[in-house]
Amino acid sequence: AGPHPKALSGRVVSAIWWIFAVLLLACYFANFNSVLNSKSKHISITSFEELANQDVIDYGTVENGSTMLFFKNSNNPVYRRIHQHMERKKSYVSTMQEGVRLTQEGNFAFIGEAVSLDLAVARYCKLTRAKELISMRSYSIAAPLGSPLVKNLTIAILQLSESGELTHLREKWWASSCVGSDEAHTSEALNPHDLRGLFLLLGLGLGIGLLLALLELLSRARNRAKDGKKSCCSVLTSELNRRFGSGTEGTEQENSDKNKA
């Protein structure tokens, strides 16, 4: 498309602008392609049914633990399939720490108690826990029948609860310190600071173009001053008025020059 700029400053500004536009589009399409590839490779598991219906991510639980016995004795077909998969793959772990380690290494999902998993997620920012819960259990403190410990333990637990000590302990050990980790993993959009190099290139190119334009204007004013035997400042002032002002003075001067000619 035309007309193309003939002055060096106009060519520099035009070239810098097109380089900026092409590089910006290249960054956009590269980021878009990476987002598509990451979404196609990433599998989000939100339920045990989705876990049982896929064969990409391996999963397991603590061997001979209460969680394994629950899946083994369950009549739910989904849970039975999960148990059969763990039996076939021998994907059991000896301890919960081993399951957390395998999960951190990737391509493994550890099945365990929600309270323990919440503690692991709070400590390790790379981990996340599915929201689905099954086989809710209540834990209590057992004591011999008629023991005075029952009353004392009940009173102590109530006092800790009413004083807020239990809430403090929960926030101390279970509260996650991974501030913004979820957003960092899920958001892959281009940020302004990622493109600061492109904008720096654009600003530098526009500055060079402006400097060249001023040098061209000074050179033209100097040549016109020599031809018309006038001062360079007056010619430069009239040139600036003609370019940025109303242009009346420049038009009158050109008309007078033509009449003299």
XYZ file of C-alpha atoms in Angstrom:
261
model
C 0.000 0.000 0.000
C 1.183 3.496 -0.737
C 2.301 6.147 -0.761
C 5.540 5.042 0.913
C 7.547 7.528 2.979
C 10.490 8.990 1.082
C 12.331 10.664 3.956
C 14.775 8.622 6.018
C 12.954 9.436 9.269
C 9.628 8.245 7.847
C 11.219 5.036 6.614
C 12.779 4.383 10.023
C 9.466 4.948 11.844
C 7.599 2.772 9.336
C 10.182 -0.040 9.567
C 10.216 0.018 13.385
C 6.420 -0.054 13.512
C 6.192 -3.046 11.181
C 8.924 -4.903 13.097
C 7.028 -4.244 16.336
C 3.736 -5.446 14.825
C 5.261 -8.630 13.356
C 7.100 -9.534 16.583
C 3.985 -8.854 18.652
C 1.926 -11.179 16.461
C 4.684 -13.790 16.635
C 4.686 -13.670 20.453
C 0.901 -13.917 20.520
C 0.721 -16.925 18.216
C 3.611 -18.666 20.017
C 1.872 -18.210 23.366
C -1.448 -19.316 21.866
C 0.166 -22.473 20.498
C 1.777 -23.288 23.860
C -1.561 -22.818 25.629
C -3.259 -25.184 23.198
C -0.543 -27.799 23.622
C -0.565 -27.541 27.410
C -4.343 -27.856 27.535
C -4.292 -30.868 25.231
C -1.646 -32.613 27.334
C -3.030 -31.660 30.740
C -5.705 -33.890 32.225
C -7.770 -32.458 35.052
C -9.132 -35.098 37.438
C -12.018 -33.868 39.580
C -13.750 -37.107 40.593
C -13.040 -40.786 41.173
C -15.132 -41.670 38.131
C -12.860 -39.565 35.899
C -9.851 -41.186 37.554
C -11.186 -44.659 36.813
C -12.063 -43.805 33.189
C -8.557 -42.696 32.190
C -5.306 -44.616 31.788
C -2.807 -41.756 31.444
C -2.250 -40.985 35.118
C -1.386 -43.841 37.462
C -2.808 -43.832 40.988
C -2.494 -45.719 44.228
C -2.870 -45.609 47.994
C -1.124 -46.910 51.113
C -0.887 -50.686 51.064
C -3.042 -52.460 53.664
C -4.384 -49.132 54.874
C -7.956 -48.150 55.655
C -8.336 -46.458 52.259
C -7.283 -49.610 50.421
C -9.682 -51.736 52.483
C -12.501 -49.314 51.720
C -12.032 -49.687 47.949
C -11.557 -53.434 48.307
C -14.794 -53.987 50.260
C -16.919 -51.398 48.413
C -19.854 -52.488 46.251
C -19.645 -49.385 44.088
C -18.539 -50.426 40.572
C -16.351 -47.334 40.155
C -14.516 -47.988 43.409
C -14.172 -51.662 42.506
C -12.534 -50.688 39.197
C -10.134 -48.409 41.053
C -9.179 -51.270 43.383
C -8.725 -53.658 40.464
C -6.493 -51.119 38.715
C -4.312 -50.719 41.807
C -4.113 -54.497 42.199
C -3.183 -54.980 38.562
C -0.599 -52.184 38.470
C 0.703 -52.843 41.986
C 0.624 -49.092 42.492
C 0.498 -49.256 46.280
C 2.947 -47.282 48.398
C 4.337 -48.179 51.776
C 3.811 -44.773 53.427
C 1.970 -41.555 52.750
C 5.298 -39.726 52.365
C 6.156 -41.995 49.465
C 2.797 -41.285 47.827
C 3.325 -37.528 48.177
C 6.805 -37.862 46.678
C 5.518 -39.824 43.677
C 2.785 -37.246 43.161
C 5.332 -34.422 43.157
C 7.387 -36.259 40.547
C 4.358 -36.259 38.241
C 1.995 -38.643 36.429
C 0.738 -40.123 39.692
C -2.324 -39.446 41.856
C -2.271 -40.419 45.513
C -5.526 -41.476 47.178
C -5.698 -40.859 50.915
C -7.583 -39.234 53.754
C -8.732 -35.682 53.119
C -7.203 -34.249 56.305
C -3.778 -35.701 55.520
C -3.995 -34.610 51.890
C -4.953 -31.064 52.916
C -1.831 -30.948 55.080
C 0.331 -32.159 52.170
C -1.211 -29.595 49.799
C -0.557 -26.833 52.347
C 3.111 -27.802 52.541
C 3.827 -28.524 48.877
C 2.653 -25.865 46.443
C 2.834 -28.161 43.401
C 0.070 -30.398 44.758
C -3.689 -29.968 44.598
C -6.569 -31.996 45.968
C -9.786 -32.935 44.208
C -12.937 -31.641 45.886
C -14.803 -34.959 45.862
C -14.976 -36.732 49.232
C -16.107 -40.312 49.901
C -16.531 -42.429 53.010
C -16.584 -39.599 55.537
C -15.247 -40.779 58.890
C -15.403 -39.266 62.354
C -12.461 -39.674 64.704
C -12.757 -39.849 68.484
C -10.598 -40.563 71.508
C -11.349 -43.938 73.108
C -11.064 -44.604 76.824
C -12.119 -47.457 79.163
C -15.770 -47.550 80.141
C -16.399 -45.355 83.168
C -12.955 -43.765 83.004
C -12.674 -40.161 84.293
C -10.521 -39.422 81.255
C -13.643 -39.121 79.077
C -14.987 -36.162 81.039
C -11.576 -34.528 81.353
C -10.815 -34.938 77.643
C -14.242 -33.597 76.679
C -13.790 -30.519 78.878
C -10.256 -29.948 77.557
C -11.395 -30.191 73.928
C -14.276 -27.778 74.560
C -11.936 -25.300 76.229
C -9.487 -25.487 73.333
C -12.315 -25.001 70.862
C -13.901 -22.061 72.697
C -10.559 -20.341 73.234
C -9.754 -20.569 69.534
C -6.681 -22.722 70.073
C -7.940 -25.447 67.728
C -8.571 -22.850 65.019
C -5.087 -21.443 65.560
C -3.512 -24.890 65.237
C -5.548 -25.567 62.094
C -4.396 -22.319 60.503
C -0.812 -22.940 61.615
C -0.439 -26.417 60.146
C -3.104 -26.628 57.441
C -3.141 -23.087 56.064
C -1.380 -22.912 52.716
C 1.503 -20.503 52.221
C 1.302 -20.877 48.433
C -0.127 -17.422 47.758
C -1.118 -17.071 44.103
C 0.278 -20.481 43.146
C -2.996 -21.620 41.572
C -3.255 -18.506 39.442
C 0.374 -18.847 38.400
C -0.172 -22.381 37.164
C -3.456 -21.787 35.411
C -2.861 -18.363 33.901
C -0.529 -18.431 30.947
C -1.577 -15.166 29.313
C 1.003 -12.691 28.113
C 1.711 -10.020 30.707
C 2.844 -6.468 29.951
C 6.279 -7.069 31.507
C 6.782 -10.001 29.123
C 6.565 -7.572 26.195
C 8.664 -4.775 27.647
C 11.456 -5.534 25.176
C 9.115 -4.995 22.223
C 7.804 -1.715 23.596
C 11.359 -0.621 24.353
C 12.269 -1.351 20.731
C 9.233 0.621 19.549
C 10.050 3.591 21.755
C 13.699 3.563 20.727
C 12.775 3.389 17.032
C 10.268 6.228 17.337
C 12.870 8.305 19.190
C 15.440 7.713 16.445
C 12.837 8.594 13.801
C 11.983 11.821 15.622
C 15.666 12.727 15.913
C 16.218 12.101 12.200
C 13.152 14.214 11.393
C 14.571 17.118 13.404
C 17.954 16.765 11.696
C 16.265 16.728 8.289
C 14.263 19.825 9.235
C 17.406 21.634 10.385
C 19.244 20.681 7.197
C 16.378 21.877 5.028
C 16.099 25.147 6.942
C 19.842 25.716 6.579
C 19.763 25.130 2.833
C 16.755 27.452 2.391
C 18.487 30.090 4.500
C 21.542 29.973 2.215
C 19.428 30.199 -0.926
C 17.256 33.034 0.358
C 20.077 34.806 2.231
C 18.108 34.722 5.460
C 18.912 33.670 8.990
C 18.603 29.982 9.766
C 16.472 30.671 12.862
C 13.853 32.641 10.941
C 13.610 29.983 8.249
C 13.378 27.253 10.897
C 10.663 29.190 12.735
C 8.638 29.693 9.578
C 9.074 26.006 8.703
C 7.829 24.957 12.122
C 4.886 27.333 11.856
C 4.050 25.947 8.453
C 4.197 22.344 9.688
C 2.594 22.701 13.109
C 0.819 26.034 12.919
C -1.871 27.464 10.688
C 0.438 27.589 7.711
C -0.597 31.153 6.729
C 2.842 32.659 7.024
C 4.449 29.883 5.039
C 1.851 30.182 2.298
C 2.298 33.950 2.024
C 6.074 33.564 1.888
C 5.817 30.981 -0.871
C 3.418 33.198 -2.833
C 5.753 36.182 -2.507
C 8.701 34.062 -3.643
C 6.728 32.942 -6.697
C 5.737 36.551 -7.533
C 9.350 37.666 -7.330
C 10.346 34.857 -9.587
